[in-house]
Coordinates of C-alpha atoms and ligand atoms in Angstrom, one line a residue:
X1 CA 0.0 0.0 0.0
X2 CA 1.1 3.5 -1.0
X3 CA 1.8 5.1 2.5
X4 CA 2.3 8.3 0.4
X5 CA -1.0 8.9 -1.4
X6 CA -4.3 10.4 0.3
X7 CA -6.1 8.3 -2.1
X8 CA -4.9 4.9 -1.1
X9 CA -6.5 2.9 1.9
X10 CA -9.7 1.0 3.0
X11 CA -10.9 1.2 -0.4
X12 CA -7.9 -0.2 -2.2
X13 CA -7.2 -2.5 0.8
X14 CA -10.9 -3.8 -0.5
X15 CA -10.2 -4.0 -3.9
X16 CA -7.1 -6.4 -2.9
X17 CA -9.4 -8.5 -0.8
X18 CA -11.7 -8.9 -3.7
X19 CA -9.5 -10.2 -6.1
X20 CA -7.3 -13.0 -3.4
X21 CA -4.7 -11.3 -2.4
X22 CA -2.1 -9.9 -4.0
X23 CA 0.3 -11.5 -5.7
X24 CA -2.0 -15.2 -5.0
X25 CA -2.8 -16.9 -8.1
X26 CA -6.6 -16.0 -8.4
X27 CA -9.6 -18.3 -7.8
X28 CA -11.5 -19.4 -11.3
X29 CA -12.6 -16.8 -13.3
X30 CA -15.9 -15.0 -12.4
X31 CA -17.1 -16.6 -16.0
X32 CA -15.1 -19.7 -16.1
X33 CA -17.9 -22.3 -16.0
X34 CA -17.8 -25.7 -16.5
X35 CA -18.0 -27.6 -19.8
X36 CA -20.8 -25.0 -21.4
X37 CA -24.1 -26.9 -21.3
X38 CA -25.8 -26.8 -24.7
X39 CA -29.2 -26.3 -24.5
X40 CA -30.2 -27.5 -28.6
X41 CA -31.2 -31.1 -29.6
X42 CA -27.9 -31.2 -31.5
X43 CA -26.3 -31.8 -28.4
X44 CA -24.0 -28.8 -29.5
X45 CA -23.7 -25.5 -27.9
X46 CA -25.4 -22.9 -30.0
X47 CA -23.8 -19.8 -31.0
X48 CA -24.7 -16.8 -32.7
X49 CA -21.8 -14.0 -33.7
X50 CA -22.0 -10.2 -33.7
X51 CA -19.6 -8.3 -35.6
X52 CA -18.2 -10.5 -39.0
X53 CA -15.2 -8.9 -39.8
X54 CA -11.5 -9.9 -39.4
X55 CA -11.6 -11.4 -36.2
X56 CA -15.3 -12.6 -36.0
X57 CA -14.9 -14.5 -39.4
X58 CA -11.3 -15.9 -38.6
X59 CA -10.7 -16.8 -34.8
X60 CA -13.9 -16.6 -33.6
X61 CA -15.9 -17.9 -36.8
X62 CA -13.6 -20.3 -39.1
X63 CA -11.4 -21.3 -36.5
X64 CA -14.4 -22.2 -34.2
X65 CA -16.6 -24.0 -36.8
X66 CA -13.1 -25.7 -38.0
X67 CA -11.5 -26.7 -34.5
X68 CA -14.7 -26.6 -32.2
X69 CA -17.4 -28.1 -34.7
X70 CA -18.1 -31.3 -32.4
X71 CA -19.5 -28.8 -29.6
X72 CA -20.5 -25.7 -31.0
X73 CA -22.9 -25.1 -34.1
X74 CA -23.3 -21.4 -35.5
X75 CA -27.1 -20.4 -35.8
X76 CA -27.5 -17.3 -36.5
X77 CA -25.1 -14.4 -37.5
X78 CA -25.2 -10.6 -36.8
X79 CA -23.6 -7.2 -38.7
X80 CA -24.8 -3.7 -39.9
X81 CA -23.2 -4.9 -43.1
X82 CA -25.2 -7.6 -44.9
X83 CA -22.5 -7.8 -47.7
X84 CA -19.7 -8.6 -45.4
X85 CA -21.6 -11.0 -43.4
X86 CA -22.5 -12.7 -46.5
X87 CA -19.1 -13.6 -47.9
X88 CA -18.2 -14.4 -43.5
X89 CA -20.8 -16.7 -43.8
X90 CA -19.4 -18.9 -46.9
X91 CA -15.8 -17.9 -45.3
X92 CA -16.8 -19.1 -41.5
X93 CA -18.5 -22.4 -44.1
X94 CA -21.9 -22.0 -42.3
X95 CA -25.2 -21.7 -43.2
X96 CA -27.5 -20.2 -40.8
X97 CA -29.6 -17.1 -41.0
X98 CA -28.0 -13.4 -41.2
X99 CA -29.8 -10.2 -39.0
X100 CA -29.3 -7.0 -39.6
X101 CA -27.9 -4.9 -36.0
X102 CA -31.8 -3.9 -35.8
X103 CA -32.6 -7.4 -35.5
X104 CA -30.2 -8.3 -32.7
X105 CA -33.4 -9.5 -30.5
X106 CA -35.2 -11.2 -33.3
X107 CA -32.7 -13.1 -33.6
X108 CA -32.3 -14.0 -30.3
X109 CA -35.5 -14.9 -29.9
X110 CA -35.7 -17.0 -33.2
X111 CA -32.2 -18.7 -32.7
X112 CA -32.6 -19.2 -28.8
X113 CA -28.5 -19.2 -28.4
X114 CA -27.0 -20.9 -26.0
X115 CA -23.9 -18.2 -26.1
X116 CA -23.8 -14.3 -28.2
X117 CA -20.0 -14.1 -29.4
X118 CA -19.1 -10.4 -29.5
X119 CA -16.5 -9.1 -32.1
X120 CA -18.1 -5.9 -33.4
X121 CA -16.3 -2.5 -33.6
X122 CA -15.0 -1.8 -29.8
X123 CA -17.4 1.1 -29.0
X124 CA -20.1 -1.4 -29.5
X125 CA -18.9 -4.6 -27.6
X126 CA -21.0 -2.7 -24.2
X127 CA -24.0 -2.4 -26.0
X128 CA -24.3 -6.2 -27.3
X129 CA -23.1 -7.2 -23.9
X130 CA -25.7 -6.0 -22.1
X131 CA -28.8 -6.4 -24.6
X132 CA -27.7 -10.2 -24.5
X133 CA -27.2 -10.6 -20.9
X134 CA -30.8 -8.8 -20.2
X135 CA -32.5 -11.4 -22.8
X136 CA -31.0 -13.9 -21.0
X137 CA -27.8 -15.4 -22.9
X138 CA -24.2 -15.8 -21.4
X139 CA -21.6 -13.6 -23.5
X140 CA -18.4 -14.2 -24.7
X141 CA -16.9 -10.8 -25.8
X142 CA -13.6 -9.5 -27.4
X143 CA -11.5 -6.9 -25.7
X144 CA -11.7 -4.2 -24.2
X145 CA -14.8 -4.9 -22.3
X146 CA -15.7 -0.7 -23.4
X147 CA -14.6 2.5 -24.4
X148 CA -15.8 4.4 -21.9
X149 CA -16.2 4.2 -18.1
X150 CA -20.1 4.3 -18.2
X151 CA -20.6 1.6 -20.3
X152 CA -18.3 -0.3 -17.9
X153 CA -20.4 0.6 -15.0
X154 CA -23.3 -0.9 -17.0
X155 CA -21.9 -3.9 -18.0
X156 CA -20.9 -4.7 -14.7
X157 CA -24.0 -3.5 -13.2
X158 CA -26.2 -5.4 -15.9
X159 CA -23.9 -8.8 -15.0
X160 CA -24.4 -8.6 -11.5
X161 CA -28.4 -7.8 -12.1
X162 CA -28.8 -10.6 -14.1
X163 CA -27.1 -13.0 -13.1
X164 CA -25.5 -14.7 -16.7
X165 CA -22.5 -15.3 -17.7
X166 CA -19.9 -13.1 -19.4
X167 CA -16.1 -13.7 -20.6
X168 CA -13.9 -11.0 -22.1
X169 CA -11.2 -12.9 -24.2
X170 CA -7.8 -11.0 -22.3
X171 CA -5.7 -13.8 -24.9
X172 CA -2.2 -12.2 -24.7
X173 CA -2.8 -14.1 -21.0
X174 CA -1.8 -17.0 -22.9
X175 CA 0.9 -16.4 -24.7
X176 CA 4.1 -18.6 -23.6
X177 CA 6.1 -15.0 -22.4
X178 CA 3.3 -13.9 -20.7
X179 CA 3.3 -17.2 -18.6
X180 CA 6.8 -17.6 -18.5
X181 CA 7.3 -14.1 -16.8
X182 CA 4.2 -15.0 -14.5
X183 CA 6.0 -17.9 -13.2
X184 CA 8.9 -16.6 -12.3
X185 CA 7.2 -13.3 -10.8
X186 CA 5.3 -16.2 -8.8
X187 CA 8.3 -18.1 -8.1
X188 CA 9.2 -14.2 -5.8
X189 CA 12.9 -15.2 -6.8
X190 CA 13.6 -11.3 -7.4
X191 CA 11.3 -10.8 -4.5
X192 CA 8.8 -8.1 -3.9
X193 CA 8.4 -6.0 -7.5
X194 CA 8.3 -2.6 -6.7
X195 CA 7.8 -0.7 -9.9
X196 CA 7.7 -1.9 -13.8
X197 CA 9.5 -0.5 -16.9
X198 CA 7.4 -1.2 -20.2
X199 CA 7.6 0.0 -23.6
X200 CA 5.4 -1.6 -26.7
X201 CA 6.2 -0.7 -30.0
X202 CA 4.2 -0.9 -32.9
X203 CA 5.6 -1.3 -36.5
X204 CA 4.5 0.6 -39.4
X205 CA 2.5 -2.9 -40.1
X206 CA 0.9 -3.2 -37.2
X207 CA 0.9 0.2 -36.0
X208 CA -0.2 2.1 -38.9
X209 CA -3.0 -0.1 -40.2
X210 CA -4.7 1.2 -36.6
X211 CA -4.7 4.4 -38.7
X212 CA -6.0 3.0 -42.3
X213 CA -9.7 1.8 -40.0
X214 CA -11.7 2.6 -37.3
X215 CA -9.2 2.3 -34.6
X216 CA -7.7 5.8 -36.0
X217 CA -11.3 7.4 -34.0
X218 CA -11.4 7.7 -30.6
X219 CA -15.7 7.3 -30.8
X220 CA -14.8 3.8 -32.2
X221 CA -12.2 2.5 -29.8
X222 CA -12.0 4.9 -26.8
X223 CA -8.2 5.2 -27.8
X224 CA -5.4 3.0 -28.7
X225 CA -4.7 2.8 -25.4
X226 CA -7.9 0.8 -25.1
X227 CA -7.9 -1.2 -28.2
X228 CA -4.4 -1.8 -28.2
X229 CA -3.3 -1.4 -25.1
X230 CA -5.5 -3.1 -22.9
X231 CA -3.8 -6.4 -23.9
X232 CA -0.4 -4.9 -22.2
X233 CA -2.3 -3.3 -19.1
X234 CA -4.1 -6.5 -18.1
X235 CA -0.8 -8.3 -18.6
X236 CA 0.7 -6.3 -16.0
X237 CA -2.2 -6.3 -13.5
X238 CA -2.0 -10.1 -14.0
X239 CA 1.7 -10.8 -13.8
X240 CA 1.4 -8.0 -10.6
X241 CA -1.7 -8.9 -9.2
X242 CA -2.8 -5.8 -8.2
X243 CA -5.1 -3.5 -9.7
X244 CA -4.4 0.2 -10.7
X245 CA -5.2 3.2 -8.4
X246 CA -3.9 6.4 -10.4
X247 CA -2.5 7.1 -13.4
X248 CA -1.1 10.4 -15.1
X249 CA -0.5 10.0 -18.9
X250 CA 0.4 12.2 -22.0
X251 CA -0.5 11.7 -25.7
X252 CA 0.7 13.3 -28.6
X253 CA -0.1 12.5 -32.2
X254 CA 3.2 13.3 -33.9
X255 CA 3.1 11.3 -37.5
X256 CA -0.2 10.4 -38.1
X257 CA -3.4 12.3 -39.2
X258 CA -3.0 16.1 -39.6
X259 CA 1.4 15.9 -39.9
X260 CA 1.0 14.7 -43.3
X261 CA 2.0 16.6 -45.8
X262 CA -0.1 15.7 -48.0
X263 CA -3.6 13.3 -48.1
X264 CA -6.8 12.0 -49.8
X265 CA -9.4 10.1 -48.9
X266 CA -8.0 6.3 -49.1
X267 CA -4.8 4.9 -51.0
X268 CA -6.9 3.6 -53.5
X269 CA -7.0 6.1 -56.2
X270 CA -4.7 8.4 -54.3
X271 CA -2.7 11.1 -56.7
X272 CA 0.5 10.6 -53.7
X273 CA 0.7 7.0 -54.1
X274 CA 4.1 7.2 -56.2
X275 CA 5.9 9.1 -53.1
X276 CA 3.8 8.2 -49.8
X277 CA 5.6 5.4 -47.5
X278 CA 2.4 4.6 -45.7
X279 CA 1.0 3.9 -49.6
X280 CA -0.4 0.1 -49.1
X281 CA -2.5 -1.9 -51.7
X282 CA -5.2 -2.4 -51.0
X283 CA -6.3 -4.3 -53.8
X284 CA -3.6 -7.1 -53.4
X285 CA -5.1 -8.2 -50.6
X286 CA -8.1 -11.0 -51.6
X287 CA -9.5 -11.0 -47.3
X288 CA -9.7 -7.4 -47.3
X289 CA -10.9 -6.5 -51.2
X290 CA -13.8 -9.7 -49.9
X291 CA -14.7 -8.4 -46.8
X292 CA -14.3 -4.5 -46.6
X293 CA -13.8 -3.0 -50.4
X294 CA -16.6 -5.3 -51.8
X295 CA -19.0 -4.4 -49.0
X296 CA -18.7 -0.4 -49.1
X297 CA -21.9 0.2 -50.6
X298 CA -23.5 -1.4 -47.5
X299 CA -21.8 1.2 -44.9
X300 CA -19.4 3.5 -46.8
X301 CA -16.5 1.8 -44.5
X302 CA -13.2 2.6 -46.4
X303 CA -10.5 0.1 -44.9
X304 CA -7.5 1.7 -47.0
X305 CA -8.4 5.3 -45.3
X306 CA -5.5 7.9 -45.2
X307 CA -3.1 7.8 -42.4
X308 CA -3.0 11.3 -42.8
X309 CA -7.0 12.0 -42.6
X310 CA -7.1 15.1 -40.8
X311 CA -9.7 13.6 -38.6
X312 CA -8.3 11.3 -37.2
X313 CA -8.3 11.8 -33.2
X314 CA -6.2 9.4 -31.5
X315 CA -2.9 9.2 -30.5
X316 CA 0.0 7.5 -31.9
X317 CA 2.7 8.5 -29.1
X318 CA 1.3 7.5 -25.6
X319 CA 3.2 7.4 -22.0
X320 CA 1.9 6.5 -18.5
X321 CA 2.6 6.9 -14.9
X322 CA 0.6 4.5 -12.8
X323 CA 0.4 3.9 -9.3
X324 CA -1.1 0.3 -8.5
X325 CA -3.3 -0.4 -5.0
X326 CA -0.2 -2.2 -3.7
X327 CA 1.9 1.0 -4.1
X328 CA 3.9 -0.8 -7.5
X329 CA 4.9 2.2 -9.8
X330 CA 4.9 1.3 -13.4
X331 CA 6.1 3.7 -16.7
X332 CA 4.6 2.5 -19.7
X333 CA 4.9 3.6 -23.9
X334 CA 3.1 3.1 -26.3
X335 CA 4.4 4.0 -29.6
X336 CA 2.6 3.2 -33.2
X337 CA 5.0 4.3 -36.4
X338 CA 8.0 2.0 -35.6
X339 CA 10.5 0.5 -37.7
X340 CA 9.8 -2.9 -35.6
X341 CA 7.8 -4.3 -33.7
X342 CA 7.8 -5.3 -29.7
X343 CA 8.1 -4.9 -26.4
X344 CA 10.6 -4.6 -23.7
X345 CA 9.9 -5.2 -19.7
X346 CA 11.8 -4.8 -16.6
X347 CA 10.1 -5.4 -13.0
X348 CA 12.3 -4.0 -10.3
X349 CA 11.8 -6.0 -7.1
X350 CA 13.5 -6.5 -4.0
X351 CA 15.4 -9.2 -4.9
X352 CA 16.8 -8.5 -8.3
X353 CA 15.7 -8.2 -11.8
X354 CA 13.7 -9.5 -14.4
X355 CA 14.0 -8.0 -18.1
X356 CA 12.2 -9.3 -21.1
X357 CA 12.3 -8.8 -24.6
X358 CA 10.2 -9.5 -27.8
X359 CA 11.4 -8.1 -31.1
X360 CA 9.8 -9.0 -34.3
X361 CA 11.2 -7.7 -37.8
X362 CA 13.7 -5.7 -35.8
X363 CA 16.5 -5.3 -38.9
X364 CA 19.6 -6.4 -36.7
X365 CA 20.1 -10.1 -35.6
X366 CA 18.7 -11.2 -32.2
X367 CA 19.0 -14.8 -30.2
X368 CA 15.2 -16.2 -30.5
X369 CA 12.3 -13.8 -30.9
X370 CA 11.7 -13.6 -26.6
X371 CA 14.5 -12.9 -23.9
X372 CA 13.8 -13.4 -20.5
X373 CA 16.9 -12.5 -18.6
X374 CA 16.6 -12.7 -14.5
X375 CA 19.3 -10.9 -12.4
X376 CA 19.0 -11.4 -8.8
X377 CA 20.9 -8.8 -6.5
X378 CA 24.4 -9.6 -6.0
X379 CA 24.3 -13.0 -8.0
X380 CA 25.2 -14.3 -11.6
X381 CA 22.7 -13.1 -14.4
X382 CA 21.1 -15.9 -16.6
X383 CA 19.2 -15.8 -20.1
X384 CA 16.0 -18.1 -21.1
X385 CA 13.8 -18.1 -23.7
X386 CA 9.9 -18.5 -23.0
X387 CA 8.0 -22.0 -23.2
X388 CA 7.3 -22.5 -26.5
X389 CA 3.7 -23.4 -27.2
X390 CA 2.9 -26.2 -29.2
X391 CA 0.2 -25.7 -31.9
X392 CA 1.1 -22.2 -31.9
X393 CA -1.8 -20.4 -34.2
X394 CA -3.0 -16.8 -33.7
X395 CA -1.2 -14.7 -31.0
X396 CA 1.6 -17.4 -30.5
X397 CA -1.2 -20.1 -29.8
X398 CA -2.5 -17.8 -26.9
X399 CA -6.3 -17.4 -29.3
X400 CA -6.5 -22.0 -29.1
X401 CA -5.3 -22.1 -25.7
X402 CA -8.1 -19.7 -24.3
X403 CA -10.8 -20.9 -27.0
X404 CA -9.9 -24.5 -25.3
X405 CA -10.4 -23.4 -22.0
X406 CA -13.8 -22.1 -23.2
X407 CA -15.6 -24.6 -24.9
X408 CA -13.0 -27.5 -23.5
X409 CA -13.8 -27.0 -20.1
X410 CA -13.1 -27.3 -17.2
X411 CA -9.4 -27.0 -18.3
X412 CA -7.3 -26.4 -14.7
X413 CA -5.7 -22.8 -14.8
X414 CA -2.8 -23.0 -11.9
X415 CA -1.8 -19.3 -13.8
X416 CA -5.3 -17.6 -13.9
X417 CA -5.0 -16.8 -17.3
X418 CA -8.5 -16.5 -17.4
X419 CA -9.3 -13.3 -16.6
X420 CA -12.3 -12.2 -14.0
X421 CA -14.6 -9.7 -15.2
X422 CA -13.7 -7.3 -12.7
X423 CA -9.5 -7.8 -14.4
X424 CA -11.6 -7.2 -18.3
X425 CA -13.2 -4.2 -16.3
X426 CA -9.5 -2.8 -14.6
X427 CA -7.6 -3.3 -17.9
X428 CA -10.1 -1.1 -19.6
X429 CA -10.2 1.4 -17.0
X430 CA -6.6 2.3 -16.5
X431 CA -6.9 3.0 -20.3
X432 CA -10.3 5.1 -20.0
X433 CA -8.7 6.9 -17.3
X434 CA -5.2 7.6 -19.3
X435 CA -7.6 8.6 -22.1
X436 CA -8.9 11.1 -19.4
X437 CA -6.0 12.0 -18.0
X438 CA -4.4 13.1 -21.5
X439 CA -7.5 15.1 -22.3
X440 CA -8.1 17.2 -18.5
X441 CA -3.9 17.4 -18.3
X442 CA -4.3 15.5 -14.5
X443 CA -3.6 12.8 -12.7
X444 CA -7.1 10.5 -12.8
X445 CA -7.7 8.2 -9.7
X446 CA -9.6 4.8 -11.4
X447 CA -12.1 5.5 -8.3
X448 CA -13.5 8.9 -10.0
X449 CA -14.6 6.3 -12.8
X450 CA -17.2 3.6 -11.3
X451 CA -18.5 2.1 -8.2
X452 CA -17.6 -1.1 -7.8
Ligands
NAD501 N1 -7.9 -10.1 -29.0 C1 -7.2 -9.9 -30.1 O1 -6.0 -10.2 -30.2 C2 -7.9 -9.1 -31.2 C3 -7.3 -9.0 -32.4 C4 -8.0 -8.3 -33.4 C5 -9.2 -7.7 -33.1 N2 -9.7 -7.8 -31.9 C6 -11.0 -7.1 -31.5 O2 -12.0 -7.7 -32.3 C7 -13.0 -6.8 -32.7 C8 -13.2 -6.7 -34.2 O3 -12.0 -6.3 -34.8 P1 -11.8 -6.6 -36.3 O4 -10.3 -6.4 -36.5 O5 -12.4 -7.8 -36.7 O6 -12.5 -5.3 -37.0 P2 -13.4 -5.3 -38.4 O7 -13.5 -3.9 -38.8 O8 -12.7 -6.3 -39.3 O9 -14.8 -6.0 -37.9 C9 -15.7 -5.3 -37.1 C10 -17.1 -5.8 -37.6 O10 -18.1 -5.2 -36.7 C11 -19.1 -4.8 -37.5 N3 -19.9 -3.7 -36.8 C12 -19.6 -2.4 -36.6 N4 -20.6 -1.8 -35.9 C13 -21.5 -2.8 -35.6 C14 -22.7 -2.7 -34.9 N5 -23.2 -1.6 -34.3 N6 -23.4 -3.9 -34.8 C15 -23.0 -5.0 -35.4 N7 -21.8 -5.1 -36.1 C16 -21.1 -4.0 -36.2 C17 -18.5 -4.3 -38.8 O11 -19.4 -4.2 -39.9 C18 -17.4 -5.3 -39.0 O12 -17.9 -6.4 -39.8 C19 -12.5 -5.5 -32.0 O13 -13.2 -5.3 -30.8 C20 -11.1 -5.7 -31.8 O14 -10.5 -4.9 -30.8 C21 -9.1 -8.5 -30.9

């Protein structure tokens, strides 16, 4: 506990208590129930999925029907964009019955679904969440759980009111870094950790196609501290297990939107194309010509928009000061025009050090894509790499592992790397409240945002 702050007490005291204990593994998941029980005469859980885009057709649609076929069945899908949903559906290789968003409860109460997958447009994900839990139906939902702190208070609110189920997918939980620096933060061989050093980069892959879609407006995803970031901020409330008290950030957008030069509209078509770096071709790409360029006369969506739109609103140079309830002190970047892509970690604890590193595409020669390197005080330093995970698959096998322990279940989880609802809720927060903080230029206590 921060012996410093006004703000810290009873109330953060609480939260601990709440969530185990710090630094305990957790108990199971708030949502992590047992095998689901289908209700159908199939015998098969039924699903229906919101939001058919990238990753509602891929992970959560084709990989599901593909990898999950013998206990799930898909009967009904769910967009504002009948085009797109139609090529997901041949894509996903289903055959059920498309609604418009209008007809979200229609088809609910035609398709009586066992479980409403939810992989819409972030801003949205609230809105689906609760509907579905007030008609009755458990919820698995993509991250972040919202984009801003009221719909947060309602979806927690609306869980606790009805009583139903709800899982928000945190995967990067599962990736074999992630549980190889939670084991040895676990293991308290570099003792106590007292504050946390983390910098993510984003590559001009990555990074910049955040500012070619809807990501690049903050009414869509809060900010890319939310969309993006959330995955990083609920890895450190999980490796830490604490949950964030106060934060003071600072954004800047420094190479994106309004620095260009020049601009238009999209790439496609674009007079700059022969001298802009951030030029990308869009119509070499069959998944996104299919899904997005094919569909515009449904919704106007443009997914090759201009990174240098002037409207875009978010920012692309992000840094954090937070103060967790157990006094840990963490500084955290997040940067999104890179040259590579990555991450580098170091927790300071009383003990020693632990310092982690991803690189991908990083033009200089490194030993394996993850180094873990552990220090302890006054001892040798030693090198590892993280577990590899077999299978491997989307985010470095992290999107099986956690669809296993889903529709698999009960899968034991001696890590907790499924995350509670109130964890979905905190990693969204400190996000919302860096968002805040940027915008009012002051510190924002997590506690100004909800009751919990
Ligand atoms: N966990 C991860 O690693 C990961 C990776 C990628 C994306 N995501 C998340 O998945 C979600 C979808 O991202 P994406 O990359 O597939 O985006 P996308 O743009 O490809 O798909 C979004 C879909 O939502 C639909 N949609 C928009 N508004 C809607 C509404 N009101 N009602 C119903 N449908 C609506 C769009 O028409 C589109 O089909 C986002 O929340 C994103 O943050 C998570």
């Amino acid at each position: 506990m921060d012996k410093q702050s006004p703000r810290s007490g009873r109330r953060e005291f609480l939260a601990a208590a709440a969530t185990g204990g710090v630094g305990l593994a957790l108990g199971p998941a708030a949502g992590q129930e047992a095998a689901a029980k289908p209700k159908g005469n199939s015998g098969r859980l039924r699903v229906v999925l919101v939001g058919t885009g990238g990753r509602g057709s891929s992970t959560w649609g084709k990989n599901l029907q593909n990898n999950f076929g013998d206990v799930l069945e898909f009967v009904g899908l769910c967009d504002i964009n009948r085009k797109r949903m139609a090529v997901a559906r041949d894509y996903i290789g289903v055959n059920c019955p498309m609604f418009s968003d209008t007809e979200f409860d229609e088809m609910i109460r035609k398709t009586s679904p066992d479980r409403v997958i939810i992989t819409t447009v972030d801003s949205f994900h609230a809105k689906y969440i609760c509907r579905a839990m007030e008609l009755g139906v458990d919820v698995i939902s993509e991250k972040p759980m919202a984009t801003d702190e009221k719909m947060v208070q309602e979806v927690l609110d609306t869980e606790r009111r009805t009583g139903r189920k709800l899982i928000i997918t945190e995967n990067y939980r599962y990736s074999p870094d992630g549980a190889t620096i939670k084991k040895i933060i676990d293991s308290e061989e570099i003792g106590t950790i007292t504050s946390v050093d983390y910098n993510v980069y984003l590559n001009t892959n990555h990074g910049t196609s955040y500012f070619r879609r809807w990501h690049g407006f903050k009414q869509f995803n809060g900010s890319l501290l939310d969309s993006e970031g959330s995955h990083f901020l609920d890895l450190v409330q999980w490796w830490l297990g604490a949950e964030p008290a106060e934060v003071q950030a600072f954004g800047a957008l420094r190479r994106y939107g309004y620095n260009g030069e020049y601009r238009s509209a999209r790439c496609m078509n674009c007079p700059h194309k022969g001298k802009c770096e951030f030029f990308w071709d869009v119509t070499k790409d069959k998944f996104a010509m299919d899904f997005y360029v094919n569909a515009e006369s449904e919704d106007g969506y443009i997914r090759d928009g201009c990174v240098y739109r002037r409207d875009i609103n978010v920012w692309d140079t992000m840094t954090l000061n937070v103060r967790y309830h157990t006094g840990v002190l963490m500084s955290f970047s997040l940067n999104a025009f890179m040259p590579y892509e990555g991450y580098r970690i170091s927790f300071n604890g009383t003990k020693g050090r632990l310092d982690a590193r991803a690189y991908h595409d990083q033009p200089w020669k490194v030993e394996g894509p993850v180094e873990i390197r552990i220090t302890p005080l006054f001892k040798e330093s030693r090198t590892m790499g993280a577990e590899t995970q077999a299978g491997a698959g989307g985010h470095w096998g992290g999107d099986s592992k956690l669809q296993d322990s889903i529709f698999r279940g009960p899968i034991p989880d001696p890590l907790h790397q499924r995350a509670t609802n109130r964890e979905a809720a905190f990693a969204c927060l400190l996000a919302i409240a860096a968002r805040r903080s940027i915008e009012q230029n002051r510190p924002v206590f997590i506690e100004e945002l909800i009751k919990l």
